[in-house]
GROMACS .gro file of C-alpha atoms in nm:
model
  392
    1ASN     CA    1  -3.500  11.848  -3.620
    2MET     CA    2  -3.799  11.809  -3.393
    3VAL     CA    3  -4.019  11.992  -3.646
    4LYS     CA    4  -3.886  11.774  -3.929
    5HIS     CA    5  -3.954  11.463  -3.724
    6ILE     CA    6  -4.314  11.571  -3.648
    7SER     CA    7  -4.385  11.658  -4.011
    8LEU     CA    8  -4.251  11.319  -4.123
    9LEU     CA    9  -4.474  11.155  -3.864
   10VAL     CA   10  -4.775  11.348  -3.995
   11VAL     CA   11  -4.694  11.243  -4.353
   12ALA     CA   12  -4.662  10.881  -4.238
   13LEU     CA   13  -4.997  10.898  -4.056
   14VAL     CA   14  -5.170  11.053  -4.357
   15LEU     CA   15  -5.022  10.792  -4.593
   16ASN     CA   16  -5.120  10.518  -4.350
   17PHE     CA   17  -5.475  10.655  -4.337
   18PHE     CA   18  -5.502  10.652  -4.717
   19THR     CA   19  -5.360  10.305  -4.765
   20THR     CA   20  -5.581  10.156  -4.492
   21SER     CA   21  -5.888  10.334  -4.623
   22LEU     CA   22  -5.810  10.194  -4.968
   23ALA     CA   23  -5.816   9.846  -4.818
   24ILE     CA   24  -6.152   9.901  -4.645
   25PRO     CA   25  -6.424   9.801  -4.891
   26VAL     CA   26  -6.664  10.070  -4.999
   27THR     CA   27  -7.023   9.946  -4.944
   28TYR     CA   28  -7.322   9.993  -5.173
   29ASN     CA   29  -7.652   9.913  -5.001
   30VAL     CA   30  -7.920   9.826  -5.258
   31LEU     CA   31  -8.188   9.990  -5.039
   32SER     CA   32  -8.021  10.329  -5.080
   33LEU     CA   33  -8.017  10.264  -5.456
   34GLY     CA   34  -8.393  10.212  -5.473
   35ALA     CA   35  -8.448   9.841  -5.399
   36LYS     CA   36  -8.766   9.749  -5.209
   37PRO     CA   37  -8.772   9.440  -4.984
   38ASP     CA   38  -9.140   9.365  -5.055
   39GLY     CA   39  -9.099   9.085  -5.313
   40LYS     CA   40  -9.314   9.278  -5.563
   41THR     CA   41  -9.127   9.594  -5.661
   42ASP     CA   42  -8.873   9.535  -5.937
   43SER     CA   43  -8.533   9.588  -5.776
   44THR     CA   44  -8.319   9.493  -6.076
   45LYS     CA   45  -8.200   9.848  -6.149
   46SER     CA   46  -8.064   9.893  -5.796
   47LEU     CA   47  -7.850   9.579  -5.835
   48ILE     CA   48  -7.723   9.700  -6.173
   49SER     CA   49  -7.637  10.042  -6.025
   50ALA     CA   50  -7.460   9.877  -5.730
   51TRP     CA   51  -7.260   9.657  -5.968
   52ALA     CA   52  -7.163   9.952  -6.190
   53ALA     CA   53  -7.034  10.140  -5.884
   54ALA     CA   54  -6.857   9.839  -5.729
   55CYS     CA   55  -6.702   9.733  -6.060
   56GLY     CA   56  -6.584  10.087  -6.130
   57SER     CA   57  -6.434  10.134  -5.784
   58PRO     CA   58  -6.051  10.121  -5.767
   59ARG     CA   59  -6.074   9.974  -5.416
   60PRO     CA   60  -6.247   9.658  -5.291
   61ALA     CA   61  -6.625   9.690  -5.286
   62LYS     CA   62  -6.922   9.529  -5.116
   63ILE     CA   63  -7.277   9.515  -5.248
   64TYR     CA   64  -7.512   9.463  -4.955
   65VAL     CA   65  -7.863   9.316  -4.979
   66PRO     CA   66  -8.039   9.352  -4.640
   67PRO     CA   67  -8.311   9.111  -4.517
   68GLY     CA   68  -8.633   9.097  -4.720
   69ARG     CA   69  -8.749   8.967  -5.057
   70TYR     CA   70  -8.635   9.145  -5.372
   71LEU     CA   71  -8.788   9.083  -5.714
   72VAL     CA   72  -8.508   9.062  -5.971
   73GLN     CA   73  -8.538   9.014  -6.348
   74GLN     CA   74  -8.259   8.869  -6.559
   75VAL     CA   75  -7.933   9.041  -6.468
   76HIS     CA   76  -7.590   9.014  -6.634
   77PHE     CA   77  -7.288   9.133  -6.432
   78ARG     CA   78  -6.991   9.184  -6.664
   79GLY     CA   79  -6.622   9.246  -6.599
   80VAL     CA   80  -6.348   9.357  -6.637
   81CYS     CA   81  -6.366   9.557  -6.313
   82GLN     CA   82  -6.128   9.816  -6.165
   83ASN     CA   83  -6.069   9.600  -5.856
   84LYS     CA   84  -6.034   9.228  -5.788
   85ALA     CA   85  -6.246   9.201  -5.474
   86ILE     CA   86  -6.621   9.249  -5.500
   87THR     CA   87  -6.841   9.085  -5.237
   88PHE     CA   88  -7.216   9.038  -5.257
   89GLY     CA   89  -7.322   9.021  -4.894
   90ILE     CA   90  -7.678   8.889  -4.908
   91ASP     CA   91  -7.894   8.873  -4.596
   92GLY     CA   92  -8.215   8.866  -4.800
   93THR     CA   93  -8.377   8.664  -5.079
   94LEU     CA   94  -8.357   8.746  -5.448
   95VAL     CA   95  -8.677   8.629  -5.616
   96ALA     CA   96  -8.717   8.543  -5.984
   97PRO     CA   97  -9.036   8.647  -6.170
   98SER     CA   98  -9.307   8.387  -6.101
   99ASP     CA   99  -9.413   8.379  -6.469
  100TYR     CA  100  -9.162   8.132  -6.613
  101ASN     CA  101  -9.204   8.275  -6.963
  102VAL     CA  102  -9.017   8.589  -6.854
  103LEU     CA  103  -8.686   8.403  -6.805
  104GLY     CA  104  -8.780   8.083  -6.986
  105SER     CA  105  -8.584   8.138  -7.303
  106VAL     CA  106  -8.297   8.363  -7.184
  107GLY     CA  107  -8.088   8.079  -7.043
  108ASN     CA  108  -7.969   8.254  -6.726
  109TRP     CA  109  -8.127   8.447  -6.443
  110ILE     CA  110  -7.821   8.584  -6.258
  111LEU     CA  111  -7.506   8.568  -6.471
  112PHE     CA  112  -7.149   8.682  -6.403
  113GLU     CA  113  -6.919   8.701  -6.701
  114GLY     CA  114  -6.549   8.786  -6.724
  115VAL     CA  115  -6.516   8.877  -6.356
  116ASN     CA  116  -6.219   8.824  -6.122
  117GLY     CA  117  -6.239   8.800  -5.743
  118VAL     CA  118  -6.616   8.800  -5.692
  119THR     CA  119  -6.752   8.652  -5.367
  120ILE     CA  120  -7.117   8.575  -5.297
  121SER     CA  121  -7.176   8.538  -4.926
  122GLY     CA  122  -7.503   8.411  -4.779
  123GLY     CA  123  -7.847   8.475  -4.920
  124ILE     CA  124  -8.125   8.281  -5.087
  125LEU     CA  125  -8.189   8.274  -5.461
  126ASP     CA  126  -8.551   8.173  -5.520
  127GLY     CA  127  -8.592   8.065  -5.883
  128GLN     CA  128  -8.971   8.009  -5.845
  129GLY     CA  129  -8.940   7.712  -6.082
  130THR     CA  130  -9.242   7.507  -5.972
  131GLY     CA  131  -9.469   7.646  -6.244
  132LEU     CA  132  -9.224   7.552  -6.518
  133TRP     CA  133  -9.178   7.200  -6.375
  134ALA     CA  134  -9.556   7.154  -6.379
  135CYS     CA  135  -9.568   7.275  -6.739
  136LYS     CA  136  -9.299   7.024  -6.839
  137ALA     CA  137  -9.478   6.743  -6.655
  138SER     CA  138  -9.798   6.815  -6.848
  139SER     CA  139  -9.600   6.775  -7.176
  140LYS     CA  140  -9.724   7.111  -7.305
  141LEU     CA  141  -9.485   7.321  -7.508
  142CYS     CA  142  -9.277   7.494  -7.241
  143PRO     CA  143  -8.961   7.706  -7.247
  144SER     CA  144  -8.649   7.522  -7.134
  145GLY     CA  145  -8.598   7.753  -6.834
  146ALA     CA  146  -8.314   7.955  -6.684
  147THR     CA  147  -8.006   7.862  -6.481
  148THR     CA  148  -8.031   8.042  -6.146
  149LEU     CA  149  -7.665   8.144  -6.101
  150GLY     CA  150  -7.396   8.126  -6.367
  151PHE     CA  151  -7.027   8.216  -6.371
  152VAL     CA  152  -6.869   8.223  -6.719
  153ASN     CA  153  -6.503   8.287  -6.807
  154SER     CA  154  -6.435   8.412  -6.454
  155ASN     CA  155  -6.149   8.360  -6.207
  156ASN     CA  156  -6.112   8.347  -5.828
  157VAL     CA  157  -6.479   8.307  -5.748
  158VAL     CA  158  -6.617   8.222  -5.402
  159ILE     CA  159  -6.976   8.115  -5.333
  160SER     CA  160  -7.025   8.072  -4.960
  161GLY     CA  161  -7.334   7.995  -4.751
  162LEU     CA  162  -7.571   8.048  -5.043
  163THR     CA  163  -7.906   7.868  -5.079
  164SER     CA  164  -8.053   7.803  -5.425
  165LEU     CA  165  -8.423   7.726  -5.409
  166ASN     CA  166  -8.653   7.585  -5.681
  167SER     CA  167  -8.439   7.668  -5.980
  168GLN     CA  168  -8.616   7.655  -6.319
  169MET     CA  169  -8.325   7.461  -6.466
  170PHE     CA  170  -7.967   7.418  -6.339
  171HIS     CA  171  -7.907   7.583  -6.000
  172ILE     CA  172  -7.539   7.684  -6.025
  173VAL     CA  173  -7.315   7.664  -6.333
  174ILE     CA  174  -6.936   7.716  -6.337
  175ASN     CA  175  -6.829   7.736  -6.703
  176GLY     CA  176  -6.487   7.835  -6.836
  177CYS     CA  177  -6.357   7.941  -6.492
  178ARG     CA  178  -6.031   7.910  -6.300
  179ASN     CA  179  -6.024   7.880  -5.920
  180ALA     CA  180  -6.379   7.868  -5.790
  181LYS     CA  181  -6.463   7.769  -5.434
  182LEU     CA  182  -6.816   7.673  -5.333
  183GLN     CA  183  -6.867   7.605  -4.964
  184GLY     CA  184  -7.167   7.565  -4.738
  185VAL     CA  185  -7.397   7.578  -5.040
  186LYS     CA  186  -7.752   7.444  -5.011
  187VAL     CA  187  -7.955   7.339  -5.313
  188VAL     CA  188  -8.325   7.270  -5.257
  189ALA     CA  189  -8.575   7.147  -5.516
  190SER     CA  190  -8.824   6.864  -5.552
  191GLY     CA  191  -8.697   6.518  -5.648
  192THR     CA  192  -8.928   6.535  -5.950
  193SER     CA  193  -8.802   6.871  -6.079
  194PRO     CA  194  -8.661   6.816  -6.432
  195ASN     CA  195  -8.312   6.930  -6.545
  196THR     CA  196  -8.238   7.099  -6.214
  197ASP     CA  197  -7.873   6.993  -6.175
  198GLY     CA  198  -7.741   7.127  -5.843
  199ILE     CA  199  -7.389   7.235  -5.943
  200HIS     CA  200  -7.263   7.194  -6.299
  201VAL     CA  201  -6.892   7.238  -6.379
  202GLN     CA  202  -6.742   7.242  -6.729
  203LEU     CA  203  -6.433   7.373  -6.910
  204SER     CA  204  -6.302   7.480  -6.567
  205SER     CA  205  -5.999   7.405  -6.351
  206GLY     CA  206  -5.931   7.440  -5.981
  207VAL     CA  207  -6.293   7.413  -5.865
  208THR     CA  208  -6.362   7.307  -5.503
  209ILE     CA  209  -6.705   7.213  -5.365
  210LEU     CA  210  -6.711   7.168  -4.986
  211ARG     CA  211  -6.963   7.102  -4.708
  212SER     CA  212  -7.267   7.132  -4.931
  213LYS     CA  213  -7.611   6.973  -4.921
  214ILE     CA  214  -7.793   6.914  -5.246
  215SER     CA  215  -8.152   6.795  -5.289
  216THR     CA  216  -8.285   6.819  -5.643
  217GLY     CA  217  -8.445   6.637  -5.936
  218ASP     CA  218  -8.134   6.581  -6.147
  219ASP     CA  219  -7.759   6.537  -6.084
  220CYS     CA  220  -7.646   6.679  -5.750
  221VAL     CA  221  -7.317   6.764  -5.919
  222SER     CA  222  -7.261   6.720  -6.292
  223ILE     CA  223  -6.911   6.733  -6.434
  224GLY     CA  224  -6.889   6.828  -6.799
  225PRO     CA  225  -6.616   6.819  -7.065
  226GLY     CA  226  -6.296   7.013  -6.998
  227THR     CA  227  -6.308   6.985  -6.618
  228ALA     CA  228  -5.966   6.945  -6.451
  229ASN     CA  229  -5.848   6.951  -6.089
  230LEU     CA  230  -6.191   6.932  -5.929
  231TRP     CA  231  -6.221   6.857  -5.556
  232ILE     CA  232  -6.553   6.768  -5.394
  233GLY     CA  233  -6.563   6.701  -5.019
  234LYS     CA  234  -6.821   6.654  -4.744
  235VAL     CA  235  -7.123   6.661  -4.972
  236VAL     CA  236  -7.468   6.518  -4.895
  237CYS     CA  237  -7.684   6.433  -5.198
  238GLY     CA  238  -8.048   6.329  -5.215
  239PRO     CA  239  -8.295   6.326  -5.365
  240GLY     CA  240  -8.125   6.352  -5.703
  241HIS     CA  241  -7.938   6.156  -5.966
  242GLY     CA  242  -7.605   6.143  -5.779
  243ILE     CA  243  -7.267   6.283  -5.882
  244SER     CA  244  -7.211   6.237  -6.255
  245ILE     CA  245  -6.908   6.279  -6.473
  246GLY     CA  246  -7.089   6.338  -6.799
  247SER     CA  247  -7.263   6.301  -7.010
  248LEU     CA  248  -6.949   6.304  -7.223
  249GLY     CA  249  -6.896   6.228  -7.590
  250LYS     CA  250  -7.190   6.429  -7.719
  251ASP     CA  251  -6.951   6.600  -7.962
  252LEU     CA  252  -6.690   6.447  -8.189
  253GLN     CA  253  -6.423   6.693  -8.073
  254GLU     CA  254  -6.445   6.731  -7.699
  255ALA     CA  255  -6.217   6.826  -7.408
  256GLY     CA  256  -6.148   6.550  -7.154
  257VAL     CA  257  -6.205   6.529  -6.778
  258GLN     CA  258  -5.906   6.473  -6.547
  259ASN     CA  259  -5.792   6.483  -6.184
  260VAL     CA  260  -6.128   6.464  -6.009
  261THR     CA  261  -6.152   6.377  -5.637
  262ILE     CA  262  -6.480   6.308  -5.459
  263LYS     CA  263  -6.412   6.251  -5.091
  264THR     CA  264  -6.653   6.199  -4.801
  265ALA     CA  265  -6.995   6.199  -4.966
  266THR     CA  266  -7.333   6.060  -4.861
  267PHE     CA  267  -7.605   5.961  -5.107
  268LYS     CA  268  -7.959   5.912  -4.973
  269GLY     CA  269  -8.225   5.754  -5.193
  270THR     CA  270  -8.064   5.879  -5.513
  271GLN     CA  271  -8.097   5.730  -5.858
  272ASN     CA  272  -7.718   5.691  -5.889
  273GLY     CA  273  -7.425   5.725  -5.656
  274VAL     CA  274  -7.098   5.790  -5.839
  275ARG     CA  275  -7.153   5.774  -6.214
  276ILE     CA  276  -6.952   5.819  -6.532
  277LYS     CA  277  -7.174   5.855  -6.836
  278ALA     CA  278  -7.080   5.875  -7.204
  279TRP     CA  279  -7.277   5.876  -7.527
  280GLY     CA  280  -7.242   5.563  -7.740
  281ARG     CA  281  -7.084   5.740  -8.036
  282PRO     CA  282  -6.744   5.858  -8.163
  283SER     CA  283  -6.565   6.130  -7.964
  284SER     CA  284  -6.218   6.252  -7.869
  285GLY     CA  285  -6.332   6.287  -7.504
  286PHE     CA  286  -6.175   6.100  -7.213
  287VAL     CA  287  -6.186   6.056  -6.834
  288GLN     CA  288  -5.869   5.993  -6.636
  289GLY     CA  289  -5.744   6.019  -6.280
  290VAL     CA  290  -6.063   5.996  -6.074
  291LEU     CA  291  -6.086   5.905  -5.704
  292PHE     CA  292  -6.412   5.827  -5.524
  293GLN     CA  293  -6.327   5.787  -5.156
  294HIS     CA  294  -6.517   5.748  -4.823
  295VAL     CA  295  -6.865   5.729  -4.969
  296VAL     CA  296  -7.183   5.614  -4.793
  297MET     CA  297  -7.475   5.487  -5.003
  298ILE     CA  298  -7.819   5.469  -4.843
  299ASN     CA  299  -8.076   5.293  -5.060
  300VAL     CA  300  -7.920   5.409  -5.388
  301GLN     CA  301  -8.046   5.249  -5.711
  302ASN     CA  302  -7.709   5.237  -5.893
  303PRO     CA  303  -7.435   5.302  -5.637
  304ILE     CA  304  -7.134   5.259  -5.871
  305VAL     CA  305  -7.190   5.291  -6.243
  306ILE     CA  306  -6.999   5.355  -6.565
  307ASP     CA  307  -7.239   5.375  -6.858
  308GLN     CA  308  -7.084   5.427  -7.199
  309ASN     CA  309  -7.397   5.346  -7.394
  310TYR     CA  310  -7.594   5.656  -7.309
  311CYS     CA  311  -7.833   5.728  -7.594
  312PRO     CA  312  -8.148   5.914  -7.489
  313ARG     CA  313  -8.453   5.827  -7.698
  314ASN     CA  314  -8.218   5.615  -7.917
  315LEU     CA  315  -8.137   5.914  -8.137
  316ASN     CA  316  -7.812   5.943  -8.335
  317CYS     CA  317  -7.628   5.659  -8.166
  318PRO     CA  318  -7.770   5.311  -8.233
  319GLY     CA  319  -7.506   5.077  -8.370
  320GLN     CA  320  -7.224   5.316  -8.274
  321VAL     CA  321  -6.964   5.278  -8.002
  322SER     CA  322  -6.839   5.531  -7.746
  323GLY     CA  323  -6.506   5.692  -7.829
  324VAL     CA  324  -6.460   5.820  -7.473
  325LYS     CA  325  -6.161   5.654  -7.305
  326VAL     CA  326  -6.208   5.592  -6.931
  327ARG     CA  327  -5.893   5.508  -6.733
  328ASP     CA  328  -5.749   5.520  -6.383
  329VAL     CA  329  -6.065   5.541  -6.175
  330THR     CA  330  -6.041   5.435  -5.807
  331TYR     CA  331  -6.331   5.346  -5.576
  332GLN     CA  332  -6.207   5.338  -5.217
  333ASP     CA  333  -6.398   5.277  -4.893
  334ILE     CA  334  -6.748   5.276  -5.036
  335HIS     CA  335  -7.016   5.124  -4.813
  336GLY     CA  336  -7.390   5.100  -4.787
  337THR     CA  337  -7.707   4.971  -4.947
  338SER     CA  338  -7.822   4.936  -5.304
  339ALA     CA  339  -8.191   4.968  -5.394
  340THR     CA  340  -8.138   4.727  -5.686
  341GLN     CA  341  -7.959   4.396  -5.715
  342VAL     CA  342  -7.675   4.522  -5.939
  343ALA     CA  343  -7.479   4.764  -5.720
  344VAL     CA  344  -7.166   4.785  -5.936
  345LYS     CA  345  -7.203   4.819  -6.311
  346PHE     CA  346  -6.919   4.885  -6.552
  347ASP     CA  347  -7.067   4.901  -6.902
  348CYS     CA  348  -6.770   5.028  -7.100
  349SER     CA  349  -6.698   5.087  -7.466
  350ARG     CA  350  -6.626   4.792  -7.697
  351ASN     CA  351  -6.365   4.993  -7.890
  352ASN     CA  352  -6.226   5.180  -7.588
  353PRO     CA  353  -6.246   4.947  -7.288
  354CYS     CA  354  -6.216   5.099  -6.939
  355SER     CA  355  -5.870   5.039  -6.791
  356GLY     CA  356  -5.710   5.088  -6.452
  357ILE     CA  357  -6.040   5.056  -6.263
  358ARG     CA  358  -5.958   4.991  -5.897
  359LEU     CA  359  -6.192   4.872  -5.623
  360GLU     CA  360  -6.061   4.887  -5.264
  361ASP     CA  361  -6.272   4.815  -4.956
  362VAL     CA  362  -6.613   4.826  -5.117
  363LYS     CA  363  -6.912   4.676  -4.938
  364LEU     CA  364  -7.257   4.719  -5.088
  365THR     CA  365  -7.556   4.508  -4.990
  366TYR     CA  366  -7.899   4.455  -5.141
  367GLN     CA  367  -8.180   4.362  -4.898
  368ASN     CA  368  -7.926   4.240  -4.641
  369HIS     CA  369  -7.748   4.017  -4.893
  370PRO     CA  370  -7.439   4.089  -5.099
  371ALA     CA  371  -7.538   4.275  -5.416
  372ALA     CA  372  -7.428   4.178  -5.767
  373ALA     CA  373  -7.170   4.327  -6.004
  374SER     CA  374  -7.178   4.344  -6.381
  375CYS     CA  375  -6.885   4.419  -6.614
  376ALA     CA  376  -6.848   4.468  -6.988
  377ASN     CA  377  -6.520   4.578  -7.149
  378ALA     CA  378  -6.370   4.680  -6.813
  379GLY     CA  379  -6.022   4.600  -6.684
  380GLY     CA  380  -5.860   4.668  -6.350
  381SER     CA  381  -5.797   4.527  -6.006
  382SER     CA  382  -5.950   4.491  -5.662
  383SER     CA  383  -5.799   4.478  -5.314
  384GLY     CA  384  -5.919   4.454  -4.955
  385LEU     CA  385  -6.275   4.342  -4.896
  386VAL     CA  386  -6.482   4.387  -5.212
  387GLU     CA  387  -6.852   4.298  -5.208
  388PRO     CA  388  -7.014   4.234  -5.448
  389THR     CA  389  -6.724   4.019  -5.571
  390SER     CA  390  -6.537   4.212  -5.838
  391CYS     CA  391  -6.606   4.120  -6.201
  392LEU     CA  392  -6.305   4.315  -6.329
   0.00000   0.00000   0.00000
């Protein structure tokens, strides 16, 4: 019996060893796969090899990028993988090619597609976009540029402690995803950098953006069609164009936006604060169930704005009316200063008026005086102290 007992114990220990070792991630260090931390040697192949190994591993895997600068060309990480837990642990900086023509027309620099359970932890992504911005400013013919980091049709994504620097175009895009958590993200670009949205979300549900600081030349966060159950909390924005739902209604058939919460946000010197923007033309799009709560505005040009007559360069919309229906939007505990006289502007659709707009405890001043409010085709209610006086 004693022998039997010991052999059972040995079997148990061996099994325990195997199951625990399966749970310990296998690590692929890009240096041992040929990457060079000198900022000049092309290290793309080492990342691709690391991904192939991590994606093919039946147990959780970690791709490790040690300190240093690594030159990386366009890279496309595809699923489906053998495991559902791949972490990119980045202690270094991935650097895009400085010649913007290399990535200019490919659309994405670092793209994940069809992955499940990918975490990016730490690191700096340097898009080297300043050359492209200068090209665009000089009104030469320039490529449109690449998004720095994209996740497409992916689930259970975490982006934590990442810095995106000087993106050519959008910094981070979440498109067609379920359950993505972005926390402690920093976005850094000049206030004059064109089309450099900080975080763009579309056709995605269950996205959370927490404790992030975004300074850029376009929207800090832009929320596109088909976004549902989005939570944004403890975000600081500026410079930039604020947090925008939209633009919506670009297409005749378009998915709506619903259940969006923006809670505890600070806007410093931005063009807009909290904005909903729709093209002035027919569309099946809609916005419903939005809460903007605990927001501080510091010298913001348009703190609260709904604009349903968006029509850049007056192309394809004059004389038309927005089909996007905006309803059930609440602005609660919003305080601070407007850089223009009109701090609250609801410019809604003639055919589809805004309804269920609620203002509660709003106090916005312009040069130490109460600011003004302007309403068109907007219905709703106000409660508590509301300054400027509600025009709903």
